[in-house]
């Protein structure tokens, strides 16, 4: 099964003339002309963000530097304590020049500590909504209201996390990227709704349509391991009781949960079947939209 929201990095990378949506495998499911209308809507609302507020957001590279520095700071108290204990036990038995030499690495460690502290403060993004008089939450509500009007999205629409992923070819097989936690996905929040016998999916940037009759099954992944994803899109925290049975955990750089909590929605297509992946915590919402019973989650509630 090919992922509608899959991206082949060996043959179809996004670039200056190609957006993320232009290179997704499921091009036949894109609604022609929708991207242009949505882009204009997005640009209009982007212009309403004050310049100072927009400047609060920094590059991904700088953000990662800041995150790394803040992680290093966690270990400094332990390192300094160990060094202090070693030096204290030895100090009286050493000549003065040796003590001075031992102080050099201490000063180096202190300098690195201060550098990490400064970089961490500078590079970790400031909170959204800092600009006086600017309400980012209200802006988002206005944007979604116009989006729903533009696409005629019904009130019965549900927000669901769809899992996009990238892959490369090795020995004739498509291999999805992995990290130490498991298979790496990107969870993208979509509005899901039915209209004229078709399932429509939009994240505000593009629009996909899938005939309801072509959806043949919704089943969980039976693979072992975890699904790793970068963000949490729900209003309630992942620790909320509503999500307990999905065993979502927070790693150092991302969230993850068992692959068995990821569902694949298969779509009949020739010459090969397509489909997409939805987070287990949203599969019931998707089934409500489709008007079909939700599959049983194969994960213990503890």
PDB file of C-alpha atoms in Angstrom:
ATOM      1  CA  UNK A   1       0.000   0.000   0.000  1.00  0.00           C
ATOM      2  CA  UNK A   2       1.356   3.421  -1.002  1.00  0.00           C
ATOM      3  CA  UNK A   3       0.850   6.267   1.430  1.00  0.00           C
ATOM      4  CA  UNK A   4      -1.126   9.144  -0.124  1.00  0.00           C
ATOM      5  CA  UNK A   5       0.887  11.421   2.153  1.00  0.00           C
ATOM      6  CA  UNK A   6       4.224   9.671   1.548  1.00  0.00           C
ATOM      7  CA  UNK A   7       7.239  11.437   0.014  1.00  0.00           C
ATOM      8  CA  UNK A   8       9.937   9.688  -2.043  1.00  0.00           C
ATOM      9  CA  UNK A   9      13.128  11.580  -1.159  1.00  0.00           C
ATOM     10  CA  UNK A  10      15.160   9.820  -3.862  1.00  0.00           C
ATOM     11  CA  UNK A  11      12.997  10.909  -6.784  1.00  0.00           C
ATOM     12  CA  UNK A  12      10.631  13.678  -5.731  1.00  0.00           C
ATOM     13  CA  UNK A  13      12.038  16.093  -3.161  1.00  0.00           C
ATOM     14  CA  UNK A  14      10.294  19.398  -2.386  1.00  0.00           C
ATOM     15  CA  UNK A  15      12.188  22.476  -3.565  1.00  0.00           C
ATOM     16  CA  UNK A  16      11.826  26.022  -4.839  1.00  0.00           C
ATOM     17  CA  UNK A  17       9.337  25.031  -7.536  1.00  0.00           C
ATOM     18  CA  UNK A  18       7.681  22.204  -5.587  1.00  0.00           C
ATOM     19  CA  UNK A  19       5.741  22.409  -2.338  1.00  0.00           C
ATOM     20  CA  UNK A  20       5.411  19.584   0.148  1.00  0.00           C
ATOM     21  CA  UNK A  21       2.026  18.736  -1.384  1.00  0.00           C
ATOM     22  CA  UNK A  22       3.391  18.699  -4.940  1.00  0.00           C
ATOM     23  CA  UNK A  23       5.656  15.754  -4.108  1.00  0.00           C
ATOM     24  CA  UNK A  24       3.277  13.579  -2.093  1.00  0.00           C
ATOM     25  CA  UNK A  25       2.593  10.192  -3.677  1.00  0.00           C
ATOM     26  CA  UNK A  26      -1.185  10.592  -3.765  1.00  0.00           C
ATOM     27  CA  UNK A  27      -1.347  13.254  -6.480  1.00  0.00           C
ATOM     28  CA  UNK A  28      -4.418  11.650  -8.041  1.00  0.00           C
ATOM     29  CA  UNK A  29      -6.373  12.428  -4.851  1.00  0.00           C
ATOM     30  CA  UNK A  30      -5.591  16.163  -4.808  1.00  0.00           C
ATOM     31  CA  UNK A  31      -8.435  18.512  -5.697  1.00  0.00           C
ATOM     32  CA  UNK A  32      -7.348  20.524  -8.739  1.00  0.00           C
ATOM     33  CA  UNK A  33      -7.272  24.260  -8.143  1.00  0.00           C
ATOM     34  CA  UNK A  34      -7.782  24.117  -4.372  1.00  0.00           C
ATOM     35  CA  UNK A  35      -4.137  24.839  -3.514  1.00  0.00           C
ATOM     36  CA  UNK A  36      -4.191  28.238  -5.255  1.00  0.00           C
ATOM     37  CA  UNK A  37      -7.306  29.427  -3.412  1.00  0.00           C
ATOM     38  CA  UNK A  38      -5.976  28.196  -0.077  1.00  0.00           C
ATOM     39  CA  UNK A  39      -2.599  29.860  -0.675  1.00  0.00           C
ATOM     40  CA  UNK A  40      -4.289  33.240  -1.222  1.00  0.00           C
ATOM     41  CA  UNK A  41      -6.277  32.826   1.992  1.00  0.00           C
ATOM     42  CA  UNK A  42      -3.121  31.879   3.876  1.00  0.00           C
ATOM     43  CA  UNK A  43      -1.220  34.890   2.501  1.00  0.00           C
ATOM     44  CA  UNK A  44      -3.976  37.298   3.527  1.00  0.00           C
ATOM     45  CA  UNK A  45      -3.814  36.120   7.115  1.00  0.00           C
ATOM     46  CA  UNK A  46      -0.012  35.982   7.143  1.00  0.00           C
ATOM     47  CA  UNK A  47      -0.029  39.705   6.320  1.00  0.00           C
ATOM     48  CA  UNK A  48      -2.004  40.344   9.506  1.00  0.00           C
ATOM     49  CA  UNK A  49       0.830  39.038  11.688  1.00  0.00           C
ATOM     50  CA  UNK A  50       2.874  42.014  12.977  1.00  0.00           C
ATOM     51  CA  UNK A  51       6.471  42.113  11.757  1.00  0.00           C
ATOM     52  CA  UNK A  52       7.866  42.091  15.298  1.00  0.00           C
ATOM     53  CA  UNK A  53       5.756  39.079  16.184  1.00  0.00           C
ATOM     54  CA  UNK A  54       6.903  37.203  13.073  1.00  0.00           C
ATOM     55  CA  UNK A  55      10.519  37.991  13.990  1.00  0.00           C
ATOM     56  CA  UNK A  56      10.059  36.110  17.266  1.00  0.00           C
ATOM     57  CA  UNK A  57      10.242  32.914  15.243  1.00  0.00           C
ATOM     58  CA  UNK A  58      13.784  31.902  14.337  1.00  0.00           C
ATOM     59  CA  UNK A  59      15.295  29.374  11.959  1.00  0.00           C
ATOM     60  CA  UNK A  60      15.078  25.654  12.643  1.00  0.00           C
ATOM     61  CA  UNK A  61      18.887  25.414  12.819  1.00  0.00           C
ATOM     62  CA  UNK A  62      19.083  28.074  15.531  1.00  0.00           C
ATOM     63  CA  UNK A  63      16.253  26.403  17.406  1.00  0.00           C
ATOM     64  CA  UNK A  64      18.052  23.054  17.402  1.00  0.00           C
ATOM     65  CA  UNK A  65      21.252  24.699  18.674  1.00  0.00           C
ATOM     66  CA  UNK A  66      19.300  26.242  21.524  1.00  0.00           C
ATOM     67  CA  UNK A  67      17.608  22.936  22.365  1.00  0.00           C
ATOM     68  CA  UNK A  68      20.948  21.106  22.374  1.00  0.00           C
ATOM     69  CA  UNK A  69      22.481  23.700  24.674  1.00  0.00           C
ATOM     70  CA  UNK A  70      19.605  23.437  27.127  1.00  0.00           C
ATOM     71  CA  UNK A  71      20.005  19.638  27.171  1.00  0.00           C
ATOM     72  CA  UNK A  72      23.723  19.939  27.961  1.00  0.00           C
ATOM     73  CA  UNK A  73      22.913  22.177  30.917  1.00  0.00           C
ATOM     74  CA  UNK A  74      21.032  19.312  32.576  1.00  0.00           C
ATOM     75  CA  UNK A  75      24.262  17.381  33.119  1.00  0.00           C
ATOM     76  CA  UNK A  76      26.422  20.225  34.383  1.00  0.00           C
ATOM     77  CA  UNK A  77      25.498  20.044  38.087  1.00  0.00           C
ATOM     78  CA  UNK A  78      26.413  16.343  38.136  1.00  0.00           C
ATOM     79  CA  UNK A  79      29.711  16.886  36.279  1.00  0.00           C
ATOM     80  CA  UNK A  80      30.742  19.770  38.530  1.00  0.00           C
ATOM     81  CA  UNK A  81      29.836  17.804  41.659  1.00  0.00           C
ATOM     82  CA  UNK A  82      31.978  14.827  40.602  1.00  0.00           C
ATOM     83  CA  UNK A  83      34.937  17.069  39.740  1.00  0.00           C
ATOM     84  CA  UNK A  84      34.573  18.960  43.019  1.00  0.00           C
ATOM     85  CA  UNK A  85      34.639  15.734  45.036  1.00  0.00           C
ATOM     86  CA  UNK A  86      37.734  14.476  43.199  1.00  0.00           C
ATOM     87  CA  UNK A  87      39.596  17.764  43.613  1.00  0.00           C
ATOM     88  CA  UNK A  88      38.594  18.226  47.261  1.00  0.00           C
ATOM     89  CA  UNK A  89      39.948  14.810  48.259  1.00  0.00           C
ATOM     90  CA  UNK A  90      43.231  15.509  46.497  1.00  0.00           C
ATOM     91  CA  UNK A  91      43.698  19.205  47.074  1.00  0.00           C
ATOM     92  CA  UNK A  92      45.787  19.184  50.257  1.00  0.00           C
ATOM     93  CA  UNK A  93      48.305  16.682  48.908  1.00  0.00           C
ATOM     94  CA  UNK A  94      49.060  18.604  45.701  1.00  0.00           C
ATOM     95  CA  UNK A  95      51.541  21.456  45.143  1.00  0.00           C
ATOM     96  CA  UNK A  96      50.222  24.919  44.249  1.00  0.00           C
ATOM     97  CA  UNK A  97      51.139  24.795  40.542  1.00  0.00           C
ATOM     98  CA  UNK A  98      49.276  21.480  40.135  1.00  0.00           C
ATOM     99  CA  UNK A  99      46.189  22.973  41.748  1.00  0.00           C
ATOM    100  CA  UNK A 100      46.337  25.907  39.324  1.00  0.00           C
ATOM    101  CA  UNK A 101      46.571  23.484  36.389  1.00  0.00           C
ATOM    102  CA  UNK A 102      43.524  21.603  37.690  1.00  0.00           C
ATOM    103  CA  UNK A 103      41.590  24.867  37.842  1.00  0.00           C
ATOM    104  CA  UNK A 104      41.985  25.403  34.075  1.00  0.00           C
ATOM    105  CA  UNK A 105      39.454  22.700  33.046  1.00  0.00           C
ATOM    106  CA  UNK A 106      37.103  24.050  35.719  1.00  0.00           C
ATOM    107  CA  UNK A 107      37.209  27.506  34.137  1.00  0.00           C
ATOM    108  CA  UNK A 108      36.760  25.954  30.665  1.00  0.00           C
ATOM    109  CA  UNK A 109      33.697  24.055  31.894  1.00  0.00           C
ATOM    110  CA  UNK A 110      32.333  27.232  33.437  1.00  0.00           C
ATOM    111  CA  UNK A 111      32.849  29.140  30.164  1.00  0.00           C
ATOM    112  CA  UNK A 112      31.062  26.421  28.164  1.00  0.00           C
ATOM    113  CA  UNK A 113      28.263  26.457  30.750  1.00  0.00           C
ATOM    114  CA  UNK A 114      27.786  30.207  30.318  1.00  0.00           C
ATOM    115  CA  UNK A 115      27.917  29.889  26.502  1.00  0.00           C
ATOM    116  CA  UNK A 116      25.235  27.172  26.547  1.00  0.00           C
ATOM    117  CA  UNK A 117      23.111  29.292  28.850  1.00  0.00           C
ATOM    118  CA  UNK A 118      23.347  32.320  26.544  1.00  0.00           C
ATOM    119  CA  UNK A 119      22.706  30.306  23.351  1.00  0.00           C
ATOM    120  CA  UNK A 120      19.825  28.485  24.993  1.00  0.00           C
ATOM    121  CA  UNK A 121      18.152  31.744  25.983  1.00  0.00           C
ATOM    122  CA  UNK A 122      18.715  33.353  22.572  1.00  0.00           C
ATOM    123  CA  UNK A 123      17.878  30.418  20.315  1.00  0.00           C
ATOM    124  CA  UNK A 124      14.836  28.900  21.991  1.00  0.00           C
ATOM    125  CA  UNK A 125      11.875  30.677  20.360  1.00  0.00           C
ATOM    126  CA  UNK A 126       9.921  33.257  22.309  1.00  0.00           C
ATOM    127  CA  UNK A 127       6.298  32.562  23.059  1.00  0.00           C
ATOM    128  CA  UNK A 128       3.651  33.357  20.473  1.00  0.00           C
ATOM    129  CA  UNK A 129       1.499  36.367  21.192  1.00  0.00           C
ATOM    130  CA  UNK A 130       4.152  38.665  22.645  1.00  0.00           C
ATOM    131  CA  UNK A 131       3.243  41.634  20.465  1.00  0.00           C
ATOM    132  CA  UNK A 132       0.984  44.068  22.398  1.00  0.00           C
ATOM    133  CA  UNK A 133      -2.532  44.186  20.985  1.00  0.00           C
ATOM    134  CA  UNK A 134      -2.031  41.093  18.827  1.00  0.00           C
ATOM    135  CA  UNK A 135      -4.219  38.063  19.584  1.00  0.00           C
ATOM    136  CA  UNK A 136      -2.864  35.027  17.728  1.00  0.00           C
ATOM    137  CA  UNK A 137      -5.696  32.823  18.997  1.00  0.00           C
ATOM    138  CA  UNK A 138      -8.326  35.170  17.566  1.00  0.00           C
ATOM    139  CA  UNK A 139      -6.430  35.320  14.273  1.00  0.00           C
ATOM    140  CA  UNK A 140      -6.492  31.528  14.042  1.00  0.00           C
ATOM    141  CA  UNK A 141     -10.209  31.429  14.802  1.00  0.00           C
ATOM    142  CA  UNK A 142     -10.894  34.004  12.071  1.00  0.00           C
ATOM    143  CA  UNK A 143      -8.726  32.049   9.633  1.00  0.00           C
ATOM    144  CA  UNK A 144     -10.516  28.772  10.316  1.00  0.00           C
ATOM    145  CA  UNK A 145     -13.892  30.484   9.954  1.00  0.00           C
ATOM    146  CA  UNK A 146     -12.955  31.726   6.471  1.00  0.00           C
ATOM    147  CA  UNK A 147     -11.400  28.373   5.587  1.00  0.00           C
ATOM    148  CA  UNK A 148     -14.641  26.579   6.440  1.00  0.00           C
ATOM    149  CA  UNK A 149     -16.604  29.102   4.394  1.00  0.00           C
ATOM    150  CA  UNK A 150     -14.254  28.814   1.394  1.00  0.00           C
ATOM    151  CA  UNK A 151     -14.398  25.009   1.272  1.00  0.00           C
ATOM    152  CA  UNK A 152     -17.950  24.686   2.651  1.00  0.00           C
ATOM    153  CA  UNK A 153     -16.680  22.532   5.509  1.00  0.00           C
ATOM    154  CA  UNK A 154     -19.667  21.270   7.541  1.00  0.00           C
ATOM    155  CA  UNK A 155     -19.957  21.585  11.330  1.00  0.00           C
ATOM    156  CA  UNK A 156     -19.719  17.795  11.548  1.00  0.00           C
ATOM    157  CA  UNK A 157     -16.073  17.910  10.394  1.00  0.00           C
ATOM    158  CA  UNK A 158     -13.512  16.339  12.720  1.00  0.00           C
ATOM    159  CA  UNK A 159      -9.890  17.263  13.339  1.00  0.00           C
ATOM    160  CA  UNK A 160      -7.630  14.250  12.909  1.00  0.00           C
ATOM    161  CA  UNK A 161      -3.886  13.654  12.897  1.00  0.00           C
ATOM    162  CA  UNK A 162      -2.733  12.081   9.637  1.00  0.00           C
ATOM    163  CA  UNK A 163       0.760  10.588   9.573  1.00  0.00           C
ATOM    164  CA  UNK A 164       2.944  11.676   6.677  1.00  0.00           C
ATOM    165  CA  UNK A 165       6.384  10.122   6.218  1.00  0.00           C
ATOM    166  CA  UNK A 166       9.422  10.248   3.955  1.00  0.00           C
ATOM    167  CA  UNK A 167      11.220   7.245   2.523  1.00  0.00           C
ATOM    168  CA  UNK A 168      14.181   6.248   0.363  1.00  0.00           C
ATOM    169  CA  UNK A 169      14.970   3.219  -1.757  1.00  0.00           C
ATOM    170  CA  UNK A 170      17.400   0.538  -0.590  1.00  0.00           C
ATOM    171  CA  UNK A 171      17.908  -2.736  -2.470  1.00  0.00           C
ATOM    172  CA  UNK A 172      14.684  -2.153  -4.390  1.00  0.00           C
ATOM    173  CA  UNK A 173      12.594  -1.558  -1.257  1.00  0.00           C
ATOM    174  CA  UNK A 174      11.056   1.642   0.092  1.00  0.00           C
ATOM    175  CA  UNK A 175      12.532   2.258   3.553  1.00  0.00           C
ATOM    176  CA  UNK A 176      10.931   4.738   5.938  1.00  0.00           C
ATOM    177  CA  UNK A 177      13.220   6.906   8.063  1.00  0.00           C
ATOM    178  CA  UNK A 178      13.761   5.715  11.628  1.00  0.00           C
ATOM    179  CA  UNK A 179      15.289   7.054  14.821  1.00  0.00           C
ATOM    180  CA  UNK A 180      16.182   5.406  18.124  1.00  0.00           C
ATOM    181  CA  UNK A 181      12.498   5.371  19.108  1.00  0.00           C
ATOM    182  CA  UNK A 182      11.099   3.761  15.951  1.00  0.00           C
ATOM    183  CA  UNK A 183       9.538   4.727  12.623  1.00  0.00           C
ATOM    184  CA  UNK A 184       9.497   8.494  12.081  1.00  0.00           C
ATOM    185  CA  UNK A 185       6.233  10.144  11.056  1.00  0.00           C
ATOM    186  CA  UNK A 186       5.046  13.747  10.813  1.00  0.00           C
ATOM    187  CA  UNK A 187       1.582  14.212  12.296  1.00  0.00           C
ATOM    188  CA  UNK A 188      -0.354  16.778  10.259  1.00  0.00           C
ATOM    189  CA  UNK A 189      -3.722  17.991  11.535  1.00  0.00           C
ATOM    190  CA  UNK A 190      -6.501  17.760   8.938  1.00  0.00           C
ATOM    191  CA  UNK A 191     -10.176  18.574   8.865  1.00  0.00           C
ATOM    192  CA  UNK A 192     -12.004  15.406   7.783  1.00  0.00           C
ATOM    193  CA  UNK A 193     -15.555  15.625   6.413  1.00  0.00           C
ATOM    194  CA  UNK A 194     -17.951  13.938   4.010  1.00  0.00           C
ATOM    195  CA  UNK A 195     -19.573  15.525   0.971  1.00  0.00           C
ATOM    196  CA  UNK A 196     -21.248  13.930  -2.049  1.00  0.00           C
ATOM    197  CA  UNK A 197     -20.067  10.452  -1.101  1.00  0.00           C
ATOM    198  CA  UNK A 198     -16.421  11.495  -0.751  1.00  0.00           C
ATOM    199  CA  UNK A 199     -14.085  11.909   2.200  1.00  0.00           C
ATOM    200  CA  UNK A 200     -12.385  15.308   2.074  1.00  0.00           C
ATOM    201  CA  UNK A 201      -9.174  16.063   3.959  1.00  0.00           C
ATOM    202  CA  UNK A 202      -7.644  19.527   4.296  1.00  0.00           C
ATOM    203  CA  UNK A 203      -4.993  21.109   6.507  1.00  0.00           C
ATOM    204  CA  UNK A 204      -5.644  24.588   5.123  1.00  0.00           C
ATOM    205  CA  UNK A 205      -2.858  24.358   2.534  1.00  0.00           C
ATOM    206  CA  UNK A 206      -4.265  21.721   0.185  1.00  0.00           C
ATOM    207  CA  UNK A 207      -7.323  19.541  -0.283  1.00  0.00           C
ATOM    208  CA  UNK A 208      -7.618  15.803  -0.917  1.00  0.00           C
ATOM    209  CA  UNK A 209     -10.709  13.785  -1.808  1.00  0.00           C
ATOM    210  CA  UNK A 210     -11.213  10.025  -1.533  1.00  0.00           C
ATOM    211  CA  UNK A 211     -14.382   8.197  -2.645  1.00  0.00           C
ATOM    212  CA  UNK A 212     -15.983   6.641   0.427  1.00  0.00           C
ATOM    213  CA  UNK A 213     -16.756   3.489  -1.558  1.00  0.00           C
ATOM    214  CA  UNK A 214     -13.032   3.060  -2.280  1.00  0.00           C
ATOM    215  CA  UNK A 215     -12.111   2.807   1.427  1.00  0.00           C
ATOM    216  CA  UNK A 216     -11.874  -0.938   1.930  1.00  0.00           C
ATOM    217  CA  UNK A 217     -10.483  -1.284   5.459  1.00  0.00           C
ATOM    218  CA  UNK A 218      -9.208   0.485   8.577  1.00  0.00           C
ATOM    219  CA  UNK A 219      -6.730  -1.691  10.450  1.00  0.00           C
ATOM    220  CA  UNK A 220      -3.978  -1.161  12.992  1.00  0.00           C
ATOM    221  CA  UNK A 221      -0.333  -1.720  12.136  1.00  0.00           C
ATOM    222  CA  UNK A 222       0.774  -5.081  13.437  1.00  0.00           C
ATOM    223  CA  UNK A 223       4.460  -4.204  13.417  1.00  0.00           C
ATOM    224  CA  UNK A 224       6.516  -4.072  16.585  1.00  0.00           C
ATOM    225  CA  UNK A 225       8.212  -0.865  17.622  1.00  0.00           C
ATOM    226  CA  UNK A 226       7.067   2.712  18.001  1.00  0.00           C
ATOM    227  CA  UNK A 227       5.733   5.547  15.891  1.00  0.00           C
ATOM    228  CA  UNK A 228       7.694   8.722  16.534  1.00  0.00           C
ATOM    229  CA  UNK A 229       6.133  12.108  15.703  1.00  0.00           C
ATOM    230  CA  UNK A 230       7.217  15.722  16.358  1.00  0.00           C
ATOM    231  CA  UNK A 231       4.238  17.578  17.803  1.00  0.00           C
ATOM    232  CA  UNK A 232       1.093  17.329  19.892  1.00  0.00           C
ATOM    233  CA  UNK A 233      -1.855  19.022  18.155  1.00  0.00           C
ATOM    234  CA  UNK A 234      -4.638  18.480  20.685  1.00  0.00           C
ATOM    235  CA  UNK A 235      -5.912  21.048  23.192  1.00  0.00           C
ATOM    236  CA  UNK A 236      -5.705  18.541  26.048  1.00  0.00           C
ATOM    237  CA  UNK A 237      -2.186  17.387  26.999  1.00  0.00           C
ATOM    238  CA  UNK A 238      -1.012  13.934  25.953  1.00  0.00           C
ATOM    239  CA  UNK A 239      -1.077  12.957  29.655  1.00  0.00           C
ATOM    240  CA  UNK A 240      -4.853  13.498  29.791  1.00  0.00           C
ATOM    241  CA  UNK A 241      -6.894  10.438  30.787  1.00  0.00           C
ATOM    242  CA  UNK A 242      -8.581  10.470  27.369  1.00  0.00           C
ATOM    243  CA  UNK A 243      -5.279   9.433  25.754  1.00  0.00           C
ATOM    244  CA  UNK A 244      -4.033   7.019  28.440  1.00  0.00           C
ATOM    245  CA  UNK A 245      -4.825   3.845  26.498  1.00  0.00           C
ATOM    246  CA  UNK A 246      -2.707   4.975  23.525  1.00  0.00           C
ATOM    247  CA  UNK A 247       0.404   5.109  25.736  1.00  0.00           C
ATOM    248  CA  UNK A 248       1.721   8.339  24.245  1.00  0.00           C
ATOM    249  CA  UNK A 249       5.081   9.316  25.725  1.00  0.00           C
ATOM    250  CA  UNK A 250       7.326  12.350  25.402  1.00  0.00           C
ATOM    251  CA  UNK A 251      10.886  11.710  24.266  1.00  0.00           C
ATOM    252  CA  UNK A 252      13.790  14.143  24.213  1.00  0.00           C
ATOM    253  CA  UNK A 253      12.915  15.559  20.780  1.00  0.00           C
ATOM    254  CA  UNK A 254       9.483  14.146  19.994  1.00  0.00           C
ATOM    255  CA  UNK A 255       6.437  12.137  21.032  1.00  0.00           C
ATOM    256  CA  UNK A 256       6.024   8.429  20.424  1.00  0.00           C
ATOM    257  CA  UNK A 257       3.602   5.576  20.941  1.00  0.00           C
ATOM    258  CA  UNK A 258       3.327   1.898  19.928  1.00  0.00           C
ATOM    259  CA  UNK A 259       2.930   1.260  16.201  1.00  0.00           C
ATOM    260  CA  UNK A 260      -0.144  -0.779  17.100  1.00  0.00           C
ATOM    261  CA  UNK A 261      -1.800   2.568  17.927  1.00  0.00           C
ATOM    262  CA  UNK A 262      -1.412   3.701  14.308  1.00  0.00           C
ATOM    263  CA  UNK A 263      -4.127   2.751  11.813  1.00  0.00           C
ATOM    264  CA  UNK A 264      -3.807   2.311   8.074  1.00  0.00           C
ATOM    265  CA  UNK A 265      -6.813   3.256   5.969  1.00  0.00           C
ATOM    266  CA  UNK A 266      -6.645   1.298   2.720  1.00  0.00           C
ATOM    267  CA  UNK A 267      -8.073   2.790  -0.474  1.00  0.00           C
ATOM    268  CA  UNK A 268      -8.868   0.610  -3.499  1.00  0.00           C
ATOM    269  CA  UNK A 269      -6.904   1.748  -6.525  1.00  0.00           C
ATOM    270  CA  UNK A 270      -5.333   0.280  -9.662  1.00  0.00           C
ATOM    271  CA  UNK A 271      -2.685  -0.864 -10.359  1.00  0.00           C
ATOM    272  CA  UNK A 272      -1.731  -0.677  -6.651  1.00  0.00           C
ATOM    273  CA  UNK A 273      -3.699   0.187  -3.508  1.00  0.00           C
ATOM    274  CA  UNK A 274      -3.236   3.554  -1.812  1.00  0.00           C
ATOM    275  CA  UNK A 275      -4.107   4.648   1.685  1.00  0.00           C
ATOM    276  CA  UNK A 276      -3.106   6.822   4.595  1.00  0.00           C
ATOM    277  CA  UNK A 277      -2.167   6.492   8.245  1.00  0.00           C
ATOM    278  CA  UNK A 278      -4.137   7.987  11.121  1.00  0.00           C
ATOM    279  CA  UNK A 279      -3.234   8.194  14.809  1.00  0.00           C
ATOM    280  CA  UNK A 280      -5.095   5.739  17.032  1.00  0.00           C
ATOM    281  CA  UNK A 281      -6.373   8.554  19.218  1.00  0.00           C
ATOM    282  CA  UNK A 282      -8.227   9.939  16.157  1.00  0.00           C
ATOM    283  CA  UNK A 283      -9.465   6.755  14.494  1.00  0.00           C
ATOM    284  CA  UNK A 284     -12.848   6.979  16.263  1.00  0.00           C
ATOM    285  CA  UNK A 285     -13.289  10.545  14.976  1.00  0.00           C
ATOM    286  CA  UNK A 286     -12.497   9.414  11.429  1.00  0.00           C
ATOM    287  CA  UNK A 287     -15.004   6.569  11.709  1.00  0.00           C
ATOM    288  CA  UNK A 288     -17.678   9.006  12.889  1.00  0.00           C
ATOM    289  CA  UNK A 289     -17.122  11.024   9.721  1.00  0.00           C
ATOM    290  CA  UNK A 290     -17.298   7.887   7.584  1.00  0.00           C
ATOM    291  CA  UNK A 291     -20.348   6.567   9.434  1.00  0.00           C
ATOM    292  CA  UNK A 292     -18.769   3.227  10.255  1.00  0.00           C
ATOM    293  CA  UNK A 293     -17.954   1.448  13.541  1.00  0.00           C
ATOM    294  CA  UNK A 294     -14.513   2.118  14.969  1.00  0.00           C
ATOM    295  CA  UNK A 295     -12.083  -0.813  15.043  1.00  0.00           C
ATOM    296  CA  UNK A 296     -11.044  -2.183  18.414  1.00  0.00           C
ATOM    297  CA  UNK A 297      -7.790  -0.737  19.706  1.00  0.00           C
ATOM    298  CA  UNK A 298      -5.311  -3.604  20.305  1.00  0.00           C
ATOM    299  CA  UNK A 299      -3.553  -1.852  23.195  1.00  0.00           C
ATOM    300  CA  UNK A 300      -4.089  -2.515  26.928  1.00  0.00           C
ATOM    301  CA  UNK A 301      -5.587   0.367  28.926  1.00  0.00           C
ATOM    302  CA  UNK A 302      -2.897   0.294  31.630  1.00  0.00           C
TER     303      UNK A 302
END
